[in-house]
mmCIF file of C-alpha atoms in Angstrom:
data_model
loop_
_atom_site.group_PDB
_atom_site.id
_atom_site.type_symbol
_atom_site.label_atom_id
_atom_site.label_comp_id
_atom_site.label_asym_id
_atom_site.label_seq_id
_atom_site.Cartn_x
_atom_site.Cartn_y
_atom_site.Cartn_z
ATOM 1 C CA MET S 26 -0.215 -0.045 0.082
ATOM 2 C CA VAL S 27 1.676 2.886 -1.150
ATOM 3 C CA HIS S 28 1.601 6.345 -0.101
ATOM 4 C CA ALA S 29 3.171 8.565 -1.984
ATOM 5 C CA SER S 30 4.849 12.861 -2.779
ATOM 6 C CA LEU S 31 5.300 13.575 -6.300
ATOM 7 C CA ARG S 32 6.831 16.619 -5.357
ATOM 8 C CA ALA S 33 9.764 14.564 -2.728
ATOM 9 C CA ILE S 34 10.500 11.644 -5.069
ATOM 10 C CA GLY S 35 12.037 14.582 -7.869
ATOM 11 C CA PRO S 36 11.982 14.054 -11.253
ATOM 12 C CA VAL S 37 10.954 10.971 -12.872
ATOM 13 C CA GLU S 38 11.176 9.740 -15.972
ATOM 14 C CA GLU S 39 8.274 9.441 -17.446
ATOM 15 C CA GLY S 40 6.562 11.021 -13.289
ATOM 16 C CA ALA S 41 4.140 10.107 -12.127
ATOM 17 C CA VAL S 42 3.733 6.939 -14.463
ATOM 18 C CA GLY S 43 7.198 6.092 -14.008
ATOM 19 C CA VAL S 44 6.964 5.692 -10.921
ATOM 20 C CA VAL S 45 3.876 3.311 -10.764
ATOM 21 C CA ARG S 46 6.105 2.003 -14.244
ATOM 22 C CA ALA S 47 9.016 2.355 -10.763
ATOM 23 C CA LEU S 48 6.268 0.484 -8.749
ATOM 24 C CA GLU S 49 5.526 -2.060 -10.606
ATOM 25 C CA ARG S 50 8.776 -3.157 -11.422
ATOM 26 C CA ALA S 51 9.875 -3.373 -7.479
ATOM 27 C CA VAL S 52 6.006 -6.053 -6.073
ATOM 28 C CA GLY S 53 6.913 -8.190 -9.850
ATOM 29 C CA SER S 54 4.237 -10.265 -11.010
ATOM 30 C CA THR S 55 3.736 -11.817 -8.394
ATOM 31 C CA GLY S 56 2.645 -9.246 -6.287
ATOM 32 C CA THR S 57 -0.047 -6.833 -5.939
ATOM 33 C CA LEU S 58 -0.479 -2.549 -5.797
ATOM 34 C CA LEU S 59 -2.858 -0.901 -2.693
ATOM 35 C CA PHE S 60 -3.730 2.883 -3.140
ATOM 36 C CA LEU S 61 -5.978 5.182 -1.150
ATOM 37 C CA LEU S 62 -8.417 6.831 -3.819
ATOM 38 C CA GLY S 63 -11.121 8.357 -2.068
ATOM 39 C CA ALA S 64 -13.514 10.160 -4.448
ATOM 40 C CA ARG S 65 -12.941 14.189 -4.785
ATOM 41 C CA ASP S 66 -16.173 15.387 -3.287
ATOM 42 C CA ASP S 67 -17.037 18.900 -4.062
ATOM 43 C CA LEU S 68 -19.738 19.307 -1.865
ATOM 44 C CA SER S 69 -18.264 17.765 1.002
ATOM 45 C CA TRP S 70 -19.715 20.989 3.294
ATOM 46 C CA VAL S 71 -22.420 18.980 3.218
ATOM 47 C CA ASN S 72 -22.459 16.949 5.489
ATOM 48 C CA ALA S 73 -20.860 20.134 7.726
ATOM 49 C CA ARG S 74 -25.514 20.813 7.802
ATOM 50 C CA PRO S 75 -28.177 20.575 9.298
ATOM 51 C CA GLU S 76 -28.929 16.238 8.660
ATOM 52 C CA PRO S 77 -32.922 17.575 7.682
ATOM 53 C CA GLU S 78 -30.929 19.982 4.739
ATOM 54 C CA ARG S 79 -28.618 17.428 3.356
ATOM 55 C CA ALA S 80 -30.571 15.361 0.589
ATOM 56 C CA ASP S 81 -31.407 18.809 -0.544
ATOM 57 C CA LEU S 82 -28.432 20.810 -1.293
ATOM 58 C CA LEU S 83 -27.605 17.140 -2.112
ATOM 59 C CA ALA S 84 -30.018 17.025 -5.026
ATOM 60 C CA ALA S 85 -29.099 18.568 -8.190
ATOM 61 C CA ALA S 86 -25.301 16.794 -7.511
ATOM 62 C CA ALA S 87 -23.263 15.005 -9.623
ATOM 63 C CA PRO S 88 -23.048 11.009 -7.965
ATOM 64 C CA PHE S 89 -19.910 9.311 -7.050
ATOM 65 C CA ASP S 90 -19.590 7.232 -10.554
ATOM 66 C CA LYS S 91 -16.144 4.008 -8.684
ATOM 67 C CA ASP S 92 -15.054 4.107 -13.007
ATOM 68 C CA ALA S 93 -15.122 8.178 -13.281
ATOM 69 C CA THR S 94 -15.028 10.227 -9.490
ATOM 70 C CA PRO S 95 -11.722 10.967 -9.542
ATOM 71 C CA ALA S 96 -9.612 10.229 -6.519
ATOM 72 C CA ASP S 97 -9.922 12.761 -3.950
ATOM 73 C CA PRO S 98 -6.940 15.549 -4.504
ATOM 74 C CA GLU S 99 -5.665 14.823 -1.420
ATOM 75 C CA VAL S 100 -4.677 11.630 -1.860
ATOM 76 C CA GLY S 101 -2.538 12.684 -3.957
ATOM 77 C CA VAL S 102 -1.572 13.441 -8.124
ATOM 78 C CA LEU S 103 -0.073 10.063 -8.495
ATOM 79 C CA ALA S 104 -2.934 7.945 -6.972
ATOM 80 C CA GLU S 105 -5.502 9.434 -9.863
ATOM 81 C CA VAL S 106 -2.838 8.717 -12.595
ATOM 82 C CA PHE S 107 -2.784 5.861 -10.618
ATOM 83 C CA ARG S 108 -6.263 4.757 -10.476
ATOM 84 C CA GLN S 109 -6.681 5.843 -14.929
ATOM 85 C CA LEU S 110 -4.054 3.409 -15.742
ATOM 86 C CA PRO S 111 -6.132 0.016 -18.115
ATOM 87 C CA GLY S 112 -5.988 -2.962 -16.232
ATOM 88 C CA THR S 113 -6.409 -0.385 -12.659
ATOM 89 C CA VAL S 114 -8.222 -2.163 -10.567
ATOM 90 C CA VAL S 115 -10.957 -0.299 -8.424
ATOM 91 C CA ASN S 116 -14.425 -0.353 -5.415
ATOM 92 C CA ASP S 117 -17.184 1.322 -5.373
ATOM 93 C CA HIS S 118 -17.632 3.243 -2.159
ATOM 94 C CA PRO S 119 -16.994 7.385 -1.928
ATOM 95 C CA ASP S 120 -15.608 7.354 1.219
ATOM 96 C CA ALA S 121 -13.417 4.237 0.275
ATOM 97 C CA ARG S 122 -12.409 4.150 -2.478
ATOM 98 C CA PHE S 123 -8.944 2.139 -2.943
ATOM 99 C CA GLY S 124 -7.215 1.052 -6.830
ATOM 100 C CA ALA S 125 -4.874 -2.529 -6.693
ATOM 101 C CA ARG S 126 -3.354 -3.520 -9.456
ATOM 102 C CA GLY S 127 -1.021 -7.054 -9.874
ATOM 103 C CA ARG S 128 -1.506 -10.888 -8.877
ATOM 104 C CA GLN S 129 -3.746 -10.081 -5.100
ATOM 105 C CA ALA S 130 -6.540 -7.331 -6.382
ATOM 106 C CA ARG S 131 -9.184 -8.506 -7.171
ATOM 107 C CA ALA S 132 -8.818 -10.881 -3.687
ATOM 108 C CA LEU S 133 -8.778 -6.967 -1.702
ATOM 109 C CA LEU S 134 -11.272 -5.243 -3.827
ATOM 110 C CA ALA S 135 -14.038 -8.144 -4.749
ATOM 111 C CA GLU S 136 -16.489 -9.066 -2.741
ATOM 112 C CA PRO S 137 -18.181 -6.899 -1.169
ATOM 113 C CA LEU S 138 -17.147 -3.501 0.985
ATOM 114 C CA PRO S 139 -19.607 -2.727 4.324
ATOM 115 C CA TRP S 140 -20.914 1.193 3.053
ATOM 116 C CA ASP S 141 -20.507 1.540 7.629
ATOM 117 C CA ASP S 142 -17.925 1.688 9.241
ATOM 118 C CA TYR S 143 -16.031 0.969 5.539
ATOM 119 C CA TYR S 144 -12.955 0.973 7.503
ATOM 120 C CA GLY S 145 -13.142 -1.624 9.897
ATOM 121 C CA ARG S 146 -14.235 -5.601 10.109
ATOM 122 C CA GLY S 147 -14.246 -6.809 7.057
ATOM 123 C CA SER S 148 -12.573 -3.916 4.739
ATOM 124 C CA ILE S 149 -10.394 -3.907 2.739
ATOM 125 C CA LEU S 150 -7.698 -2.886 5.584
ATOM 126 C CA GLU S 151 -8.288 -6.143 6.900
ATOM 127 C CA ARG S 152 -7.869 -7.681 4.405
ATOM 128 C CA PHE S 153 -4.736 -6.574 3.284
ATOM 129 C CA VAL S 154 -3.108 -7.778 6.662
ATOM 130 C CA ARG S 155 -4.572 -10.729 6.392
ATOM 131 C CA ALA S 156 -2.233 -10.792 3.170
ATOM 132 C CA ARG S 157 0.729 -10.195 5.365
ATOM 133 C CA GLY S 158 0.545 -6.360 3.542
ATOM 134 C CA LYS S 159 4.000 -3.155 4.001
ATOM 135 C CA VAL S 160 2.940 0.148 3.431
ATOM 136 C CA LEU S 161 5.718 1.664 1.404
ATOM 137 C CA ARG S 162 5.529 6.060 2.458
ATOM 138 C CA LEU S 163 8.383 7.233 0.173
ATOM 139 C CA GLY S 164 7.896 11.387 1.616
ATOM 140 C CA ALA S 165 4.143 10.930 1.845
ATOM 141 C CA ASP S 166 3.028 12.703 5.214
ATOM 142 C CA SER S 167 3.467 11.771 8.468
ATOM 143 C CA ASN S 168 0.077 11.273 9.484
ATOM 144 C CA THR S 169 -0.963 9.973 6.146
ATOM 145 C CA VAL S 170 -0.843 5.735 6.910
ATOM 146 C CA THR S 171 -4.444 5.053 6.050
ATOM 147 C CA LEU S 172 -3.410 1.266 8.176
ATOM 148 C CA LEU S 173 -4.401 3.576 11.496
ATOM 149 C CA HIS S 174 -7.342 3.635 10.065
ATOM 150 C CA LEU S 175 -8.331 -0.512 11.324
ATOM 151 C CA ALA S 176 -6.444 0.143 14.674
ATOM 152 C CA GLU S 177 -8.927 3.384 15.801
ATOM 153 C CA ASN S 178 -11.723 0.021 14.866
ATOM 154 C CA ARG S 179 -10.465 -1.857 16.249
ATOM 155 C CA VAL S 180 -9.016 0.024 20.273
ATOM 156 C CA ASP S 181 -11.829 -0.210 22.645
ATOM 157 C CA LEU S 182 -12.608 2.619 23.604
ATOM 158 C CA PRO S 183 -16.230 3.406 26.156
ATOM 159 C CA THR S 184 -17.078 6.050 22.899
ATOM 160 C CA LYS S 185 -15.361 7.253 19.941
ATOM 161 C CA ARG S 186 -16.320 10.265 18.065
ATOM 162 C CA ARG S 187 -18.530 8.839 15.453
ATOM 163 C CA VAL S 188 -20.221 11.069 11.739
ATOM 164 C CA LEU S 189 -23.004 10.918 9.976
ATOM 165 C CA ARG S 190 -22.715 12.137 6.316
ATOM 166 C CA HIS S 191 -25.573 11.692 2.565
ATOM 167 C CA HIS S 192 -23.369 10.971 -0.502
ATOM 168 C CA LYS S 193 -25.101 10.656 -3.971
ATOM 169 C CA VAL S 194 -23.934 7.576 -5.589
ATOM 170 C CA LEU S 195 -24.669 5.402 -8.728
ATOM 171 C CA THR S 196 -26.358 2.229 -8.328
ATOM 172 C CA SER S 197 -26.003 -1.535 -9.919
ATOM 173 C CA SER S 198 -28.771 -0.537 -12.074
ATOM 174 C CA GLY S 199 -27.486 3.240 -13.285
ATOM 175 C CA THR S 200 -30.290 5.795 -10.928
ATOM 176 C CA PRO S 201 -28.502 7.694 -9.084
ATOM 177 C CA ARG S 202 -29.456 7.709 -4.445
ATOM 178 C CA ILE S 203 -28.479 9.857 -1.677
ATOM 179 C CA ARG S 204 -27.229 7.595 0.565
ATOM 180 C CA THR S 205 -26.168 7.911 4.048
ATOM 181 C CA VAL S 206 -22.888 6.638 6.008
ATOM 182 C CA THR S 207 -22.436 5.860 9.344
ATOM 183 C CA CYS S 208 -18.894 5.630 10.728
ATOM 184 C CA LEU S 209 -15.815 6.641 13.641
ATOM 185 C CA ASP S 210 -14.699 9.816 12.651
ATOM 186 C CA ASP S 211 -11.426 9.532 10.662
ATOM 187 C CA THR S 212 -11.682 13.456 9.203
ATOM 188 C CA ASP S 213 -11.142 15.151 12.811
ATOM 189 C CA GLY S 214 -10.345 12.268 14.932
ATOM 190 C CA ILE S 215 -11.806 9.569 17.191
ATOM 191 C CA LEU S 216 -11.343 11.536 20.396
ATOM 192 C CA ASP S 217 -9.829 15.146 20.734
ATOM 193 C CA TRP S 218 -6.063 14.625 21.197
ATOM 194 C CA PRO S 219 -3.414 17.918 21.904
ATOM 195 C CA GLY S 220 -0.938 18.529 19.889
ATOM 196 C CA GLU S 221 -0.030 17.350 16.018
ATOM 197 C CA ASP S 222 -2.239 14.846 14.904
ATOM 198 C CA TYR S 223 -2.135 11.582 17.358
ATOM 199 C CA PHE S 224 -1.471 8.966 13.951
ATOM 200 C CA THR S 225 1.786 11.492 13.295
ATOM 201 C CA THR S 226 2.918 10.146 16.749
ATOM 202 C CA ILE S 227 2.099 6.211 16.389
ATOM 203 C CA LEU S 228 4.668 6.876 13.215
ATOM 204 C CA GLN S 229 7.040 8.255 15.163
ATOM 205 C CA ASP S 230 6.290 5.929 17.738
ATOM 206 C CA TYR S 231 6.881 3.423 15.831
ATOM 207 C CA LEU S 232 9.585 4.342 13.206
ATOM 208 C CA HIS S 233 12.048 5.260 16.610
ATOM 209 C CA HIS S 234 10.449 1.520 18.859
ATOM 210 C CA ARG S 235 10.265 -0.601 16.121
ATOM 211 C CA ALA S 236 11.461 -2.477 12.104
ATOM 212 C CA ALA S 237 11.497 -0.588 9.241
ATOM 213 C CA ARG S 238 13.242 -0.239 6.436
ATOM 214 C CA LEU S 239 14.561 2.799 5.924
ATOM 215 C CA GLY S 240 16.002 4.455 2.419
ATOM 216 C CA THR S 241 16.423 7.170 -0.011
ATOM 217 C CA VAL S 242 13.793 6.478 -3.156
ATOM 218 C CA GLY S 243 14.302 9.929 -5.467
ATOM 219 C CA ALA S 244 14.903 12.360 -3.198
ATOM 220 C CA ALA S 245 12.908 11.226 -0.780
ATOM 221 C CA HIS S 246 13.440 9.727 2.575
ATOM 222 C CA SER S 247 10.974 6.659 2.922
ATOM 223 C CA GLU S 248 9.937 4.212 4.440
ATOM 224 C CA LEU S 249 8.637 -0.053 4.021
ATOM 225 C CA ILE S 250 6.413 -1.802 7.279
ATOM 226 C CA GLU S 251 4.675 -4.797 7.604
ATOM 227 C CA ALA S 252 0.807 -3.904 7.953
ATOM 228 C CA GLY S 253 0.590 -5.964 10.930
ATOM 229 C CA ASP S 254 3.041 -5.119 13.288
ATOM 230 C CA LEU S 255 2.787 -0.985 12.831
ATOM 231 C CA LEU S 256 -1.747 -2.307 12.920
ATOM 232 C CA ASP S 257 -0.936 -4.569 16.623
ATOM 233 C CA HIS S 258 1.392 -0.710 17.275
ATOM 234 C CA ALA S 259 -0.871 1.194 16.729
ATOM 235 C CA VAL S 260 -3.920 -0.532 18.591
ATOM 236 C CA ALA S 261 -1.243 -0.740 21.234
ATOM 237 C CA TRP S 262 -0.583 2.551 21.614
ATOM 238 C CA MET S 263 -3.729 3.435 21.626
ATOM 239 C CA HIS S 264 -5.047 1.599 24.592
ATOM 240 C CA ALA S 265 -1.859 2.859 26.028
ATOM 241 C CA HIS S 266 -2.849 6.287 25.675
ATOM 242 C CA PHE S 267 -6.230 6.808 24.671
ATOM 243 C CA SER S 268 -8.358 5.439 28.154
ATOM 244 C CA PRO S 269 -9.722 7.082 30.759
ATOM 245 C CA ASP S 270 -7.945 6.446 34.240
#
């Protein structure tokens, strides 16, 4: 699973496509690449409005289409280039849309994904860990480790902040409809935390105490991390720091 900053990597022959091709050569014919795509949503502000107003505000919006809607700009240019390459497999969820290429692409994405709590039980993240995946960070911001959302779902806390969102989506028959999603708050966090984003703190703690392969790709400081080990560390860290005294 790749999180990458093209700016951090620097100039590459063929640009973003060249980076994807290099990654494909690195994992080989038996490997698989996975990217979080999400979805560009120019009406995301609607979900900050009172719930009874949202359906009307979305009535004239273009519906989410897994095959056509661009990736969320916040996940970076490389993810959108990856999405558009012929042969990339994508799943149908506006908040948890992933793209995959390679041997296990369909196995990771083909099974139905939970509509609610899409980063928890039965999620693509869970399948990724079960497949003994690795997280590759190529100069990415330290708070961009999507796998840690699975840790948020697994940690046992008395309360976690949840959100309700409305999306306009295409159904399997091609008819648009408005659906709701309920999930842990994966934007502002499952609880208030002082200082920097706790995803950053967890990653830095992991890199300080656990084993990761470190190196430089282009000009980008990079890490290759065993997903299962990072997940176990994150759950333990959350238990230690989030549990009430």
